mmCIF file of C-alpha atoms in Angstrom:
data_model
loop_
_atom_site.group_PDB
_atom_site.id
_atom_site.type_symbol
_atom_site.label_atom_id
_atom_site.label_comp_id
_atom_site.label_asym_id
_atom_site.label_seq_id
_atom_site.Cartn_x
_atom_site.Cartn_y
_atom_site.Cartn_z
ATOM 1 C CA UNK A 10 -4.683 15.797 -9.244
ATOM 2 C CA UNK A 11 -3.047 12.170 -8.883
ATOM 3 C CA UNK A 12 -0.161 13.790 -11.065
ATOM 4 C CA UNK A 13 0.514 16.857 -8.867
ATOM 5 C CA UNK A 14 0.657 14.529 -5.921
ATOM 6 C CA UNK A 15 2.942 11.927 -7.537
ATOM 7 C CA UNK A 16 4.928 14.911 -8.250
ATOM 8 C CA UNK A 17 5.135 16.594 -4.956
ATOM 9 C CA UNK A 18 5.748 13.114 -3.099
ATOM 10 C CA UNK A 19 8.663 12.618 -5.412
ATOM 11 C CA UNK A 20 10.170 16.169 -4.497
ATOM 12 C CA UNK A 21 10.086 15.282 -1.180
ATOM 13 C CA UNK A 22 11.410 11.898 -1.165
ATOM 14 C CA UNK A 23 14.512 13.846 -3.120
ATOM 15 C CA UNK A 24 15.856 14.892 0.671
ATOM 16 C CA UNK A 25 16.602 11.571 2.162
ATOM 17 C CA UNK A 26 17.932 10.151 -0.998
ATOM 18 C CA UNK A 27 20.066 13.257 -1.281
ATOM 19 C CA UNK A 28 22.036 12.790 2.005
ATOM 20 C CA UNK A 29 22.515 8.778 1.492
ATOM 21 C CA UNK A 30 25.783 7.692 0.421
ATOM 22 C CA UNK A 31 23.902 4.123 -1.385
ATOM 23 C CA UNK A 32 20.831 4.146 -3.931
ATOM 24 C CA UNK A 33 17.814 4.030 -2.351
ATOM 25 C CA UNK A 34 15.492 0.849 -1.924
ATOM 26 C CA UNK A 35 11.993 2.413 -1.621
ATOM 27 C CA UNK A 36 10.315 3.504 -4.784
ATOM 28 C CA UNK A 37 7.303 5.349 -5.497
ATOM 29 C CA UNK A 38 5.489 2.758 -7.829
ATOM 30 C CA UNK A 39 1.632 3.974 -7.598
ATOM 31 C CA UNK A 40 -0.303 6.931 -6.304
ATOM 32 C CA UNK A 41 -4.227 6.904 -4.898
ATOM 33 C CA UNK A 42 -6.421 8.959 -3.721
ATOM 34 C CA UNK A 43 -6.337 6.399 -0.753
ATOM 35 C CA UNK A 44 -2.679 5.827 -0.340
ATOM 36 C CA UNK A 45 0.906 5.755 -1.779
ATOM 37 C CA UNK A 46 2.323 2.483 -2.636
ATOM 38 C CA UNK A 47 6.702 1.914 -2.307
ATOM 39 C CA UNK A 48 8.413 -0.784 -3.645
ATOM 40 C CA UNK A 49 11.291 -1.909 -1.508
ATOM 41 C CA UNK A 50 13.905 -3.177 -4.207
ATOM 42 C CA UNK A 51 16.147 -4.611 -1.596
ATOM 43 C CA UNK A 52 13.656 -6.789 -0.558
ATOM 44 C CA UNK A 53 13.561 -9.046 -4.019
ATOM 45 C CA UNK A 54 14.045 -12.763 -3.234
ATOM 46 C CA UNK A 55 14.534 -15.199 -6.401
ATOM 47 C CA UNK A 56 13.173 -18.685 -6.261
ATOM 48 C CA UNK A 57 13.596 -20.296 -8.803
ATOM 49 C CA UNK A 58 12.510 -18.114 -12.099
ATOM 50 C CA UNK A 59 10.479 -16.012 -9.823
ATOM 51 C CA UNK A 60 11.077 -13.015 -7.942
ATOM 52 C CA UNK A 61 9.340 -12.308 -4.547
ATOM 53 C CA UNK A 62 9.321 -8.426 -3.761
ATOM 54 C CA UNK A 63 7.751 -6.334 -0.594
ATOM 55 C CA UNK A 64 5.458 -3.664 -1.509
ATOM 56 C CA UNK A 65 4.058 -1.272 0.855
ATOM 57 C CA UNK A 66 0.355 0.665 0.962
ATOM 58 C CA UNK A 67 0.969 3.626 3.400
ATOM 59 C CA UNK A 68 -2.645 4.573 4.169
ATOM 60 C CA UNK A 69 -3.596 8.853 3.770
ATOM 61 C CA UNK A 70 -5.991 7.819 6.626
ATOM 62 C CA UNK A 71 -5.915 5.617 9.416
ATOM 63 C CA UNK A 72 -7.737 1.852 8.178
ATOM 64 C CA UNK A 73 -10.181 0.954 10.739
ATOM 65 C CA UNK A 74 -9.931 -2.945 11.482
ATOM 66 C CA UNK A 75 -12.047 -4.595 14.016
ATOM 67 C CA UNK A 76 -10.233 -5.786 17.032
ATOM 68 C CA UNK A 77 -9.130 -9.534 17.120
ATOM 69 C CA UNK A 78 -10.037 -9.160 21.181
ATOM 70 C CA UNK A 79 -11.911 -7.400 23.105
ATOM 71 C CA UNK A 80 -14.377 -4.257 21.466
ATOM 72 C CA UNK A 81 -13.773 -1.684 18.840
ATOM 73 C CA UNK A 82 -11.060 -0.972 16.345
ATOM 74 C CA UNK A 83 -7.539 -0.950 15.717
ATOM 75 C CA UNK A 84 -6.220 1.760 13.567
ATOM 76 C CA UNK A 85 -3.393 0.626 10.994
ATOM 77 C CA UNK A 86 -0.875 2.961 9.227
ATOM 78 C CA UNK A 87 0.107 0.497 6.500
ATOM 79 C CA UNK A 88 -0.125 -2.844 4.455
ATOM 80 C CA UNK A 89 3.161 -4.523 3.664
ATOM 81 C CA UNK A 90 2.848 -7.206 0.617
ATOM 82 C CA UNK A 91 4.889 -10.042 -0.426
ATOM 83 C CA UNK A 92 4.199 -10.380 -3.973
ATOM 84 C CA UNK A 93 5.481 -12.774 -6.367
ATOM 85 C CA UNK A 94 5.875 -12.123 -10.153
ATOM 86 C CA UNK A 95 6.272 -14.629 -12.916
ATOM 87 C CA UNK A 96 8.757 -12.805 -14.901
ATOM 88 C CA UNK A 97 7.785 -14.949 -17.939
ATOM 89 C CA UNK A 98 4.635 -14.903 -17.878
ATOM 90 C CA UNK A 99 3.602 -11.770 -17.087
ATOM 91 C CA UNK A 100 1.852 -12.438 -14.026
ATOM 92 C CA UNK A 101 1.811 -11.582 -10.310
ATOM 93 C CA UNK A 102 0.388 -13.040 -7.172
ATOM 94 C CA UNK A 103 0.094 -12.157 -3.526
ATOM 95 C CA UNK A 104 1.965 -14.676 -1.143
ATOM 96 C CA UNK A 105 1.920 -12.834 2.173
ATOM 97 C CA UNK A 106 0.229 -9.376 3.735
ATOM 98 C CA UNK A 107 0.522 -8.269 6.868
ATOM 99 C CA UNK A 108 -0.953 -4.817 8.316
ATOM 100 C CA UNK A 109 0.806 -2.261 11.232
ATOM 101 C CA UNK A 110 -0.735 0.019 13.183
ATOM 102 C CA UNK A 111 -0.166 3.411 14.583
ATOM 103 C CA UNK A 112 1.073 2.377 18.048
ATOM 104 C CA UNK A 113 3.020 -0.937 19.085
ATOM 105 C CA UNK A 114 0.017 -2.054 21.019
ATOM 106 C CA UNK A 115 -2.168 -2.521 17.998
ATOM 107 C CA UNK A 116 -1.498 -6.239 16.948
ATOM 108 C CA UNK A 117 0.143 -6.614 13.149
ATOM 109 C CA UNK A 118 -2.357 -8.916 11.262
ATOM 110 C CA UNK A 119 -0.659 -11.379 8.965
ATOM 111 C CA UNK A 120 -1.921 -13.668 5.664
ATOM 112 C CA UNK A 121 0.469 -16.007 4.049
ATOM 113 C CA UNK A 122 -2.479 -17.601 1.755
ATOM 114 C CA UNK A 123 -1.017 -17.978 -2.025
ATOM 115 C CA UNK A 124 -3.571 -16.324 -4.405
ATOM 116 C CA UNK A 125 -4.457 -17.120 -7.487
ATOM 117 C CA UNK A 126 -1.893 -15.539 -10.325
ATOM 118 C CA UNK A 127 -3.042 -12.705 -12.138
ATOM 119 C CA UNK A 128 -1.620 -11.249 -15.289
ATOM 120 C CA UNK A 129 -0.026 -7.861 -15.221
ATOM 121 C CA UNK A 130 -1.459 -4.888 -17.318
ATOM 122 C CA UNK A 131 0.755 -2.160 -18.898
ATOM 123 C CA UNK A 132 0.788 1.054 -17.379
ATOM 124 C CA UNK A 133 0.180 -0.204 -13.880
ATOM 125 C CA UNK A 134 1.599 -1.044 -10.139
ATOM 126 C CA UNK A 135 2.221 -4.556 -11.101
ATOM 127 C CA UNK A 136 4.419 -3.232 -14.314
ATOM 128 C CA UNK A 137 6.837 -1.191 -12.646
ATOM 129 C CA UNK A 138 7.270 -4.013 -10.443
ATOM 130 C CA UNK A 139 7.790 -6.403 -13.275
ATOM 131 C CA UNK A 140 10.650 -4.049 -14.382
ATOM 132 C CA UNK A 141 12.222 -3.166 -11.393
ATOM 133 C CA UNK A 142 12.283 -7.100 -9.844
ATOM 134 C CA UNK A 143 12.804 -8.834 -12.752
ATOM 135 C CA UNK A 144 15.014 -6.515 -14.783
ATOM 136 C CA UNK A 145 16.491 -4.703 -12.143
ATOM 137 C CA UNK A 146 15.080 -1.506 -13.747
ATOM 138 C CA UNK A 147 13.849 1.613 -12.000
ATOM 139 C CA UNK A 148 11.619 3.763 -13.368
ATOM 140 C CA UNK A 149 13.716 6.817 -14.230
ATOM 141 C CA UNK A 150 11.002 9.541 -13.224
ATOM 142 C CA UNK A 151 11.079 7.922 -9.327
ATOM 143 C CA UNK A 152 13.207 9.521 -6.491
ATOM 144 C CA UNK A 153 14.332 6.342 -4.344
ATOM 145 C CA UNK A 154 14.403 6.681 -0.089
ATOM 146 C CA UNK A 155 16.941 4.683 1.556
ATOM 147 C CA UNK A 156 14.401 4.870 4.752
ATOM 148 C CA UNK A 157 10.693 3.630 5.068
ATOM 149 C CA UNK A 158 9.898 6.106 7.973
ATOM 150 C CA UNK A 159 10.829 9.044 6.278
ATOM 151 C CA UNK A 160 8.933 8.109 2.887
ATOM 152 C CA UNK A 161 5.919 7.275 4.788
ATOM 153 C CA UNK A 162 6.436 10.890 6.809
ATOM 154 C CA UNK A 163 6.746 12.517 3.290
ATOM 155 C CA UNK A 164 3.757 11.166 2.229
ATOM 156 C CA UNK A 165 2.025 12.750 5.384
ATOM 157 C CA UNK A 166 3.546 16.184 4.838
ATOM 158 C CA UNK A 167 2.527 16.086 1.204
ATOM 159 C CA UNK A 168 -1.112 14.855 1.806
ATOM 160 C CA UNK A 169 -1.278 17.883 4.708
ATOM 161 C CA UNK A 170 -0.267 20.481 2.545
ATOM 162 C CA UNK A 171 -2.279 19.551 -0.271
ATOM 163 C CA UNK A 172 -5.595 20.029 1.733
#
């Protein structure tokens, strides 16, 4: 099931990429039944030996978070991540997060705690991220999107029609 979707989200991140004149920054690096998760390549930052990249965890449905004021919930769309990765080492950590809503009135929530580092396993999220900010290697079975909006909107469309 995880496959088919991987593989319909990636036919229909082909359009935008098609139509760009650049390669793409957003890749498809992990697939849930929860959410789809893009890396955004242009977003790698070096410091010293170690890379900082921005992943982002589009949500299939609307996260629920308790309002900061006043009653109720806020629904947000997405998490964005600043992750770190000791190329080295093998090992990532998060150093930011913030969350964004639907709607411009629903308050972004932001974390810039360092956790603790965490050692990447083959054959997951983390190791495609490895590869693409440390080598500056894409995954060769991932259509990039040069536009967030329009990957996230993709994911919608595919998440519709597979229901």
């Amino acid at each position: 099931m995880v496959r088919l979707l991987l593989a319909v989200l990636l036919g229909a991140l082909v359009w935008p990429s098609v139509s760009a004149a650049q390669a793409g920054s957003y890749y498809l690096v992990g697939l849930t039944e929860h959410s789809a998760w893009l890396a955004d390549r242009d977003s790698i930052r070096w410091g010293g030996a170690n890379p900082t990249i921005t992943v982002h965890q589009i949500y299939r449905t609307p996260s629920p978070i308790l309002r900061e004021y006043g009653s109720g919930y806020d629904l947000y769309q997405r998490a964005e991540y600043r992750i770190e990765i000791d190329c080295a080492g093998r090992r990532t950590r998060d150093v930011g997060f913030t969350m964004h809503g639907f709607t411009a009135s629903v308050r972004p929530i932001r974390m810039s705690d360092q956790e603790p580092w965490e050692p990447i396993e083959e054959s997951t999220l983390f190791s495609d991220l490895h590869d693409i900010a440390c080598s500056n290697r894409v995954p060769s079975d991932r259509t990039p999107s040069n536009d967030l909006q329009i990957s996230i909107v993709a994911y919608y469309q595919t998440m519709n029609e597979e229901e």
